[in-house]
């Protein structure tokens, strides 16, 4: 499995498993681990933390080989909320804790300070943000001297920004792509399907491969066992430069949710 290097030195799997609205509880998370996923994304407000924690604890895979991502909310104390997430998960530490979204006012430097403390106390290996603009990332970095390792944002060929890509590349921040399958809404796009047919792959696999070749890390969610396997089978083909250009050109700042929060 390919890994991405975080600016703190840790390795992070190139693809992760999303668990928002996941069905089937720990059984489904177990199926993802068995399929080969080594990064699991959850959050206190998904209701899936207990199932994720249980699947990780009961797995034969050593804890150190699983990269667990969870989140704290913008109105919480970063340190206390991290402790609370670990209790809910039943785990000793997280690999990455994110501020789920910026507060309504300001960038949340106080919450960020709490996450820095959580990292110092060994409750999490790394810390990052989600749904942040470039300005908000700069604000918390300048306020504390600590740069996020990741910005988790809605990201697909239909909806992304060059500005965020270039900002993150030049600051050593990895983009984690949420709703990378457009929540299923654009899988019937003809361009996507055409590229898939050429490689004997599905639209979903093309979307995930686009992320991997861009150096961004997709977090597909799937409750269906076939989808779980299909989405992990994306390391045995390569999109050409031309195909990447075509996919890049599909951008219309599309969002399957409430708009691209960072754009
Ligand atoms: P997504 O991964 O883009 O799409 C999930 C949907 O696609 C499900 O309906 C799933 O169906 C379907 N699907 C999965 N694989 C498929 C395949 N191979 N072919 C056809 N359909 C397929 O959407 P998402 O859940 O919004 O995003 C992924 C993860 O990102 C979340 O689970 C969560 O962990 C994270 N996220 C984070 C934020 C944030 O604010 N930080 C926001 C949204 C999401 P089945 O389930 O039936 O298989």
Coordinates of C-alpha atoms in Angstrom, one line a residue, residues 140-241:
X140 CA -3.7 29.1 13.4
X141 CA -0.2 28.4 12.2
X142 CA 0.9 32.0 12.9
X143 CA -0.9 32.1 16.3
X144 CA 0.8 28.9 17.6
X145 CA 3.8 28.0 15.4
X146 CA 2.3 24.6 14.6
X147 CA 1.2 23.8 11.1
X148 CA -1.6 21.2 10.4
X149 CA -0.4 18.0 8.7
X150 CA -3.7 17.6 6.8
X151 CA -6.7 19.6 5.6
X152 CA -9.6 17.3 5.0
X153 CA -12.0 18.8 2.4
X154 CA -14.6 17.8 -0.1
X155 CA -12.6 16.9 -3.2
X156 CA -13.2 15.3 -6.6
X157 CA -12.5 16.2 -10.2
X158 CA -15.9 17.9 -10.3
X159 CA -15.1 20.0 -7.2
X160 CA -11.7 21.2 -6.0
X161 CA -9.5 24.3 -6.3
X162 CA -6.0 24.8 -7.7
X163 CA -5.4 27.4 -5.0
X164 CA -5.9 24.9 -2.2
X165 CA -3.8 22.2 -4.0
X166 CA -0.9 24.6 -4.5
X167 CA -1.1 26.1 -1.0
X168 CA -1.0 22.6 0.6
X169 CA 1.8 21.4 -1.7
X170 CA 4.0 24.4 -0.9
X171 CA 3.3 24.1 2.8
X172 CA 3.8 20.3 3.1
X173 CA 0.1 19.8 4.0
X174 CA -1.7 16.7 2.7
X175 CA -5.2 17.1 1.3
X176 CA -7.6 14.3 2.5
X177 CA -10.5 14.0 0.1
X178 CA -13.9 13.6 1.6
X179 CA -16.9 12.6 -0.5
X180 CA -14.4 11.5 -3.1
X181 CA -17.1 9.5 -4.9
X182 CA -19.4 12.6 -5.0
X183 CA -21.6 10.5 -2.7
X184 CA -22.4 8.5 -5.8
X185 CA -24.1 11.4 -7.6
X186 CA -21.7 11.8 -10.6
X187 CA -20.7 8.2 -11.2
X188 CA -22.7 8.1 -14.4
X189 CA -20.7 11.0 -16.0
X190 CA -19.7 9.9 -19.6
X191 CA -16.1 11.2 -19.4
X192 CA -15.5 9.3 -16.2
X193 CA -17.1 6.2 -17.6
X194 CA -15.1 6.4 -20.9
X195 CA -11.8 6.5 -19.0
X196 CA -12.9 3.7 -16.8
X197 CA -13.8 1.4 -19.8
X198 CA -10.3 2.0 -21.2
X199 CA -8.8 0.6 -18.1
X200 CA -11.4 -2.0 -17.3
X201 CA -12.3 0.0 -14.2
X202 CA -15.4 1.6 -12.7
X203 CA -16.1 5.4 -12.4
X204 CA -15.5 5.1 -8.7
X205 CA -12.1 3.6 -9.2
X206 CA -11.2 6.4 -11.7
X207 CA -12.2 9.0 -9.1
X208 CA -10.0 7.4 -6.4
X209 CA -7.1 6.9 -8.8
X210 CA -7.3 10.6 -9.8
X211 CA -6.8 11.5 -6.1
X212 CA -3.9 9.1 -5.6
X213 CA -2.0 10.4 -8.7
X214 CA -2.6 14.0 -7.5
X215 CA -1.0 13.1 -4.2
X216 CA -4.3 13.7 -2.3
X217 CA -5.7 11.0 -0.1
X218 CA -9.3 9.8 -0.7
X219 CA -11.6 8.5 2.0
X220 CA -14.3 6.6 0.2
X221 CA -17.2 5.3 2.4
X222 CA -18.9 2.0 1.5
X223 CA -21.2 -0.2 3.4
X224 CA -21.6 -2.6 0.5
X225 CA -18.9 -5.4 0.6
X226 CA -18.4 -5.2 -3.2
X227 CA -17.9 -1.5 -3.1
X228 CA -15.4 -1.9 -0.2
X229 CA -13.3 -4.2 -2.3
X230 CA -13.7 -2.3 -5.6
X231 CA -12.6 1.0 -4.0
X232 CA -9.4 -0.6 -2.6
X233 CA -8.5 -2.1 -6.1
X234 CA -6.9 1.2 -7.4
X235 CA -3.2 0.4 -7.2
X236 CA -3.0 -1.8 -10.3
X237 CA -3.6 0.8 -13.0
X238 CA -2.4 4.2 -14.0
X239 CA -4.1 7.2 -15.6
X240 CA -2.1 8.8 -18.4
X241 CA -1.1 12.5 -18.2

